[in-house]
Amino acid sequence: MPLIPEEPQIHESAQGPRATPASGRTAPTPRPVPGPRPAAPPRPGRPGPARPMPPAQRTPRDAAAKPGPAAPAAPGPAASGAPASVPQIQLIPASAEGALDAAEEAVDLLLDSGRAPGEVLVISTGDPHPWAAHELSFGEASYWAQHDAGDDVFYADAAALDRAKSRPVVVVALNGGEETAVAALPTALTRAGTLLIVCGDPQRINSMLGAGV
């Protein structure tokens, strides 16, 4: 009796054709269908998609070619009848006994900062400054001649303030003389061109100058 060959058993691992081709090379894995891709950034030297150009910035040369707004005119001399500029007021706290020393220190700082000696006038409301007392011992004529020369710091008593000429900086030492000080401060303010320095009790100074400080 002839033998009937058995039907080959089909295993799940053997279903379908092998992934290995006959040549023995591995077949490439199927890739998904590509969808729409974003545009690649342009490479150097390769034009990319057109972009809106930013507004051009004007160079100084362009700015000079295009007229701009007119610059404000430099301040000229004040018109007749216009109020004069008020000098700056600086207060240096000091006692009546130390007001002259504080004034001397203020003068040293002014000179160190570049002020010319002839720009500074020092006023004392109490005892005169030692320099003034020394120079007055040679007579008022030679004393006031130095004031008129205007080439050095000048020290004067508040009682003689009416005779003193204006200078850019006036330093007042409140070293006594309450009534003299009250009358001297407003006059000293008119003698100061740009700066009035007052050495003394700040509360007392504020009460003398009022709202002007």
Short mmCIF file of C-alpha atoms in Angstrom, two decimals:
data_model
loop_
_atom_site.label_atom_id
_atom_site.label_comp_id
_atom_site.label_asym_id
_atom_site.label_seq_id
_atom_site.Cartn_x
_atom_site.Cartn_y
_atom_site.Cartn_z
CA MET A 1 0.00 0.00 0.00
CA PRO A 2 1.55 3.16 -1.07
CA LEU A 3 2.29 5.72 1.62
CA ILE A 4 0.37 9.02 1.48
CA PRO A 5 2.62 11.86 2.39
CA GLU A 6 1.40 13.84 5.33
CA GLU A 7 0.24 17.37 4.76
CA PRO A 8 2.82 19.80 5.97
CA GLN A 9 1.88 21.62 9.14
CA ILE A 10 1.71 25.37 8.81
CA HIS A 11 3.19 27.30 11.70
CA GLU A 12 2.32 30.90 12.44
CA SER A 13 5.97 31.93 12.15
CA ALA A 14 6.11 30.61 8.64
CA GLN A 15 3.08 32.49 7.28
CA GLY A 16 3.75 34.63 4.26
CA PRO A 17 6.93 35.12 2.42
CA ARG A 18 10.18 35.63 4.26
CA ALA A 19 11.43 39.17 4.80
CA THR A 20 14.85 38.06 3.58
CA PRO A 21 15.22 38.16 -0.17
CA ALA A 22 16.98 35.51 -2.07
CA SER A 23 20.10 37.56 -2.32
CA GLY A 24 20.49 37.32 1.45
CA ARG A 25 20.16 41.12 2.10
CA THR A 26 17.70 42.50 4.60
CA ALA A 27 14.78 44.20 2.92
CA PRO A 28 14.27 47.84 3.81
CA THR A 29 11.65 48.49 6.43
CA PRO A 30 8.60 50.14 4.91
CA ARG A 31 8.41 53.85 5.88
CA PRO A 32 5.17 55.72 6.52
CA VAL A 33 3.85 57.92 3.80
CA PRO A 34 5.34 61.38 4.36
CA GLY A 35 2.90 64.18 5.00
CA PRO A 36 3.41 67.87 4.32
CA ARG A 37 6.81 68.99 5.76
CA PRO A 38 7.68 72.46 6.98
CA ALA A 39 9.87 74.47 4.66
CA ALA A 40 13.52 73.97 5.38
CA PRO A 41 15.44 77.05 6.52
CA PRO A 42 17.47 78.56 3.70
CA ARG A 43 21.08 77.66 3.66
CA PRO A 44 23.81 80.25 3.39
CA GLY A 45 24.07 81.41 -0.21
CA ARG A 46 20.68 80.00 -1.09
CA PRO A 47 17.70 82.32 -1.36
CA GLY A 48 14.88 81.48 0.92
CA PRO A 49 11.27 82.58 0.94
CA ALA A 50 10.74 86.30 0.66
CA ARG A 51 10.36 88.10 4.00
CA PRO A 52 9.10 91.59 4.68
CA MET A 53 12.09 93.91 5.01
CA PRO A 54 12.38 95.82 8.31
CA PRO A 55 12.22 99.59 8.08
CA ALA A 56 15.58 100.97 7.11
CA GLN A 57 17.46 102.82 9.81
CA ARG A 58 18.82 106.16 8.83
CA THR A 59 22.54 106.59 9.13
CA PRO A 60 23.98 109.84 10.47
CA ARG A 61 24.60 110.79 6.86
CA ASP A 62 20.95 110.25 6.01
CA ALA A 63 19.92 112.14 9.14
CA ALA A 64 22.05 115.05 8.09
CA ALA A 65 20.44 115.05 4.67
CA LYS A 66 16.91 115.07 6.09
CA PRO A 67 16.11 118.19 8.10
CA GLY A 68 14.90 117.49 11.61
CA PRO A 69 13.19 119.69 14.18
CA ALA A 70 14.99 122.90 14.88
CA ALA A 71 17.08 122.93 18.05
CA PRO A 72 15.99 125.37 20.77
CA ALA A 73 17.85 128.62 20.65
CA ALA A 74 20.48 129.23 23.29
CA PRO A 75 19.27 131.51 26.06
CA GLY A 76 20.34 135.04 25.45
CA PRO A 77 20.41 138.08 27.69
CA ALA A 78 17.28 138.55 29.73
CA ALA A 79 14.87 141.06 28.35
CA SER A 80 14.50 144.34 30.11
CA GLY A 81 12.12 144.04 33.01
CA ALA A 82 12.65 140.24 33.39
CA PRO A 83 13.47 139.10 36.93
CA ALA A 84 17.11 138.29 37.60
CA SER A 85 18.06 134.70 38.34
CA VAL A 86 18.11 133.80 42.02
CA PRO A 87 21.42 132.40 43.26
CA GLN A 88 21.60 128.95 44.76
CA ILE A 89 21.58 128.89 48.58
CA GLN A 90 23.67 126.39 50.53
CA LEU A 91 23.44 126.02 54.30
CA ILE A 92 26.35 124.78 56.40
CA PRO A 93 25.33 123.93 60.00
CA ALA A 94 27.61 125.66 62.49
CA SER A 95 27.42 127.27 65.91
CA ALA A 96 28.02 130.99 66.33
CA GLU A 97 31.47 130.21 67.72
CA GLY A 98 32.34 127.91 64.78
CA ALA A 99 30.75 129.90 61.95
CA LEU A 100 33.99 131.63 60.91
CA ASP A 101 35.87 128.32 60.81
CA ALA A 102 33.08 126.80 58.72
CA ALA A 103 33.27 129.76 56.36
CA GLU A 104 37.04 129.28 56.02
CA GLU A 105 36.53 125.61 55.16
CA ALA A 106 33.91 126.59 52.58
CA VAL A 107 36.36 129.05 50.99
CA ASP A 108 39.05 126.35 50.82
CA LEU A 109 36.63 123.99 49.07
CA LEU A 110 35.63 126.69 46.61
CA LEU A 111 39.24 127.43 45.70
CA ASP A 112 40.06 123.73 45.43
CA SER A 113 37.12 123.27 43.05
CA GLY A 114 38.54 125.90 40.69
CA ARG A 115 36.96 129.13 41.87
CA ALA A 116 39.17 132.16 41.45
CA PRO A 117 39.92 133.96 44.75
CA GLY A 118 38.50 137.19 43.38
CA GLU A 119 35.10 135.52 42.93
CA VAL A 120 34.54 135.01 46.67
CA LEU A 121 33.27 137.52 49.25
CA VAL A 122 33.07 136.53 52.94
CA ILE A 123 30.75 138.39 55.33
CA SER A 124 30.75 138.08 59.12
CA THR A 125 27.80 139.26 61.22
CA GLY A 126 29.65 139.34 64.56
CA ASP A 127 33.33 139.86 65.22
CA PRO A 128 35.28 140.70 62.03
CA HIS A 129 37.45 138.09 60.38
CA PRO A 130 41.09 138.29 61.60
CA TRP A 131 42.25 139.19 58.08
CA ALA A 132 39.80 142.10 57.89
CA ALA A 133 40.81 143.35 61.32
CA HIS A 134 44.48 143.20 60.33
CA GLU A 135 44.02 145.01 57.01
CA LEU A 136 41.82 147.70 58.55
CA SER A 137 44.64 148.50 60.93
CA PHE A 138 46.46 150.03 57.93
CA GLY A 139 43.50 152.26 57.12
CA GLU A 140 40.24 151.91 55.24
CA ALA A 141 41.69 153.31 52.02
CA SER A 142 44.15 150.46 51.51
CA TYR A 143 41.58 147.96 52.82
CA TRP A 144 38.91 148.92 50.26
CA ALA A 145 41.53 149.25 47.54
CA GLN A 146 42.06 145.50 47.84
CA HIS A 147 38.31 145.01 47.53
CA ASP A 148 38.18 147.10 44.35
CA ALA A 149 41.16 145.24 42.88
CA GLY A 150 39.09 142.04 43.03
CA ASP A 151 42.05 139.67 42.77
CA ASP A 152 41.71 137.89 46.13
CA VAL A 153 39.13 136.65 48.64
CA PHE A 154 37.73 139.68 50.47
CA TYR A 155 36.47 139.62 54.07
CA ALA A 156 34.06 142.31 55.23
CA ASP A 157 31.82 143.08 58.16
CA ALA A 158 28.09 142.86 57.58
CA ALA A 159 27.76 146.52 58.56
CA ALA A 160 29.86 147.43 55.48
CA LEU A 161 27.94 145.14 53.13
CA ASP A 162 26.32 148.08 51.37
CA ARG A 163 29.74 149.14 50.15
CA ALA A 164 30.79 145.68 48.96
CA LYS A 165 30.31 144.89 45.29
CA SER A 166 28.66 141.76 43.94
CA ARG A 167 30.72 138.62 43.46
CA PRO A 168 29.78 135.21 42.06
CA VAL A 169 29.97 133.57 45.50
CA VAL A 170 29.13 135.15 48.85
CA VAL A 171 29.84 133.31 52.11
CA VAL A 172 28.08 134.56 55.25
CA ALA A 173 29.26 133.53 58.72
CA LEU A 174 26.54 133.99 61.35
CA ASN A 175 28.96 134.45 64.24
CA GLY A 176 26.76 136.79 66.27
CA GLY A 177 24.79 140.00 65.92
CA GLU A 178 21.18 138.86 65.63
CA GLU A 179 19.83 142.16 64.27
CA THR A 180 22.80 142.59 61.95
CA ALA A 181 22.36 139.08 60.60
CA VAL A 182 18.66 139.59 59.90
CA ALA A 183 19.45 142.67 57.83
CA ALA A 184 22.58 141.21 56.20
CA LEU A 185 21.16 138.01 54.72
CA PRO A 186 18.74 139.64 52.24
CA THR A 187 21.49 142.05 51.14
CA ALA A 188 24.00 139.21 50.81
CA LEU A 189 21.50 137.39 48.60
CA THR A 190 21.51 140.33 46.20
CA ARG A 191 25.32 140.44 46.19
CA ALA A 192 25.70 136.75 45.26
CA GLY A 193 25.83 136.10 41.54
CA THR A 194 25.41 132.33 41.50
CA LEU A 195 25.89 130.93 45.03
CA LEU A 196 25.17 132.09 48.59
CA ILE A 197 26.67 129.98 51.38
CA VAL A 198 25.43 130.62 54.91
CA CYS A 199 27.25 129.12 57.91
CA GLY A 200 25.15 128.99 61.06
CA ASP A 201 22.09 127.46 62.70
CA PRO A 202 19.85 126.12 59.88
CA GLN A 203 16.61 126.91 61.74
CA ARG A 204 17.77 130.44 62.35
CA ILE A 205 18.81 130.83 58.73
CA ASN A 206 15.48 129.52 57.45
CA SER A 207 13.58 131.90 59.67
CA MET A 208 15.63 134.81 58.30
CA LEU A 209 15.33 133.90 54.65
CA GLY A 210 11.79 132.58 54.91
CA ALA A 211 10.39 130.66 51.99
CA GLY A 212 13.28 131.72 49.77
CA VAL A 213 15.46 128.86 51.05
#
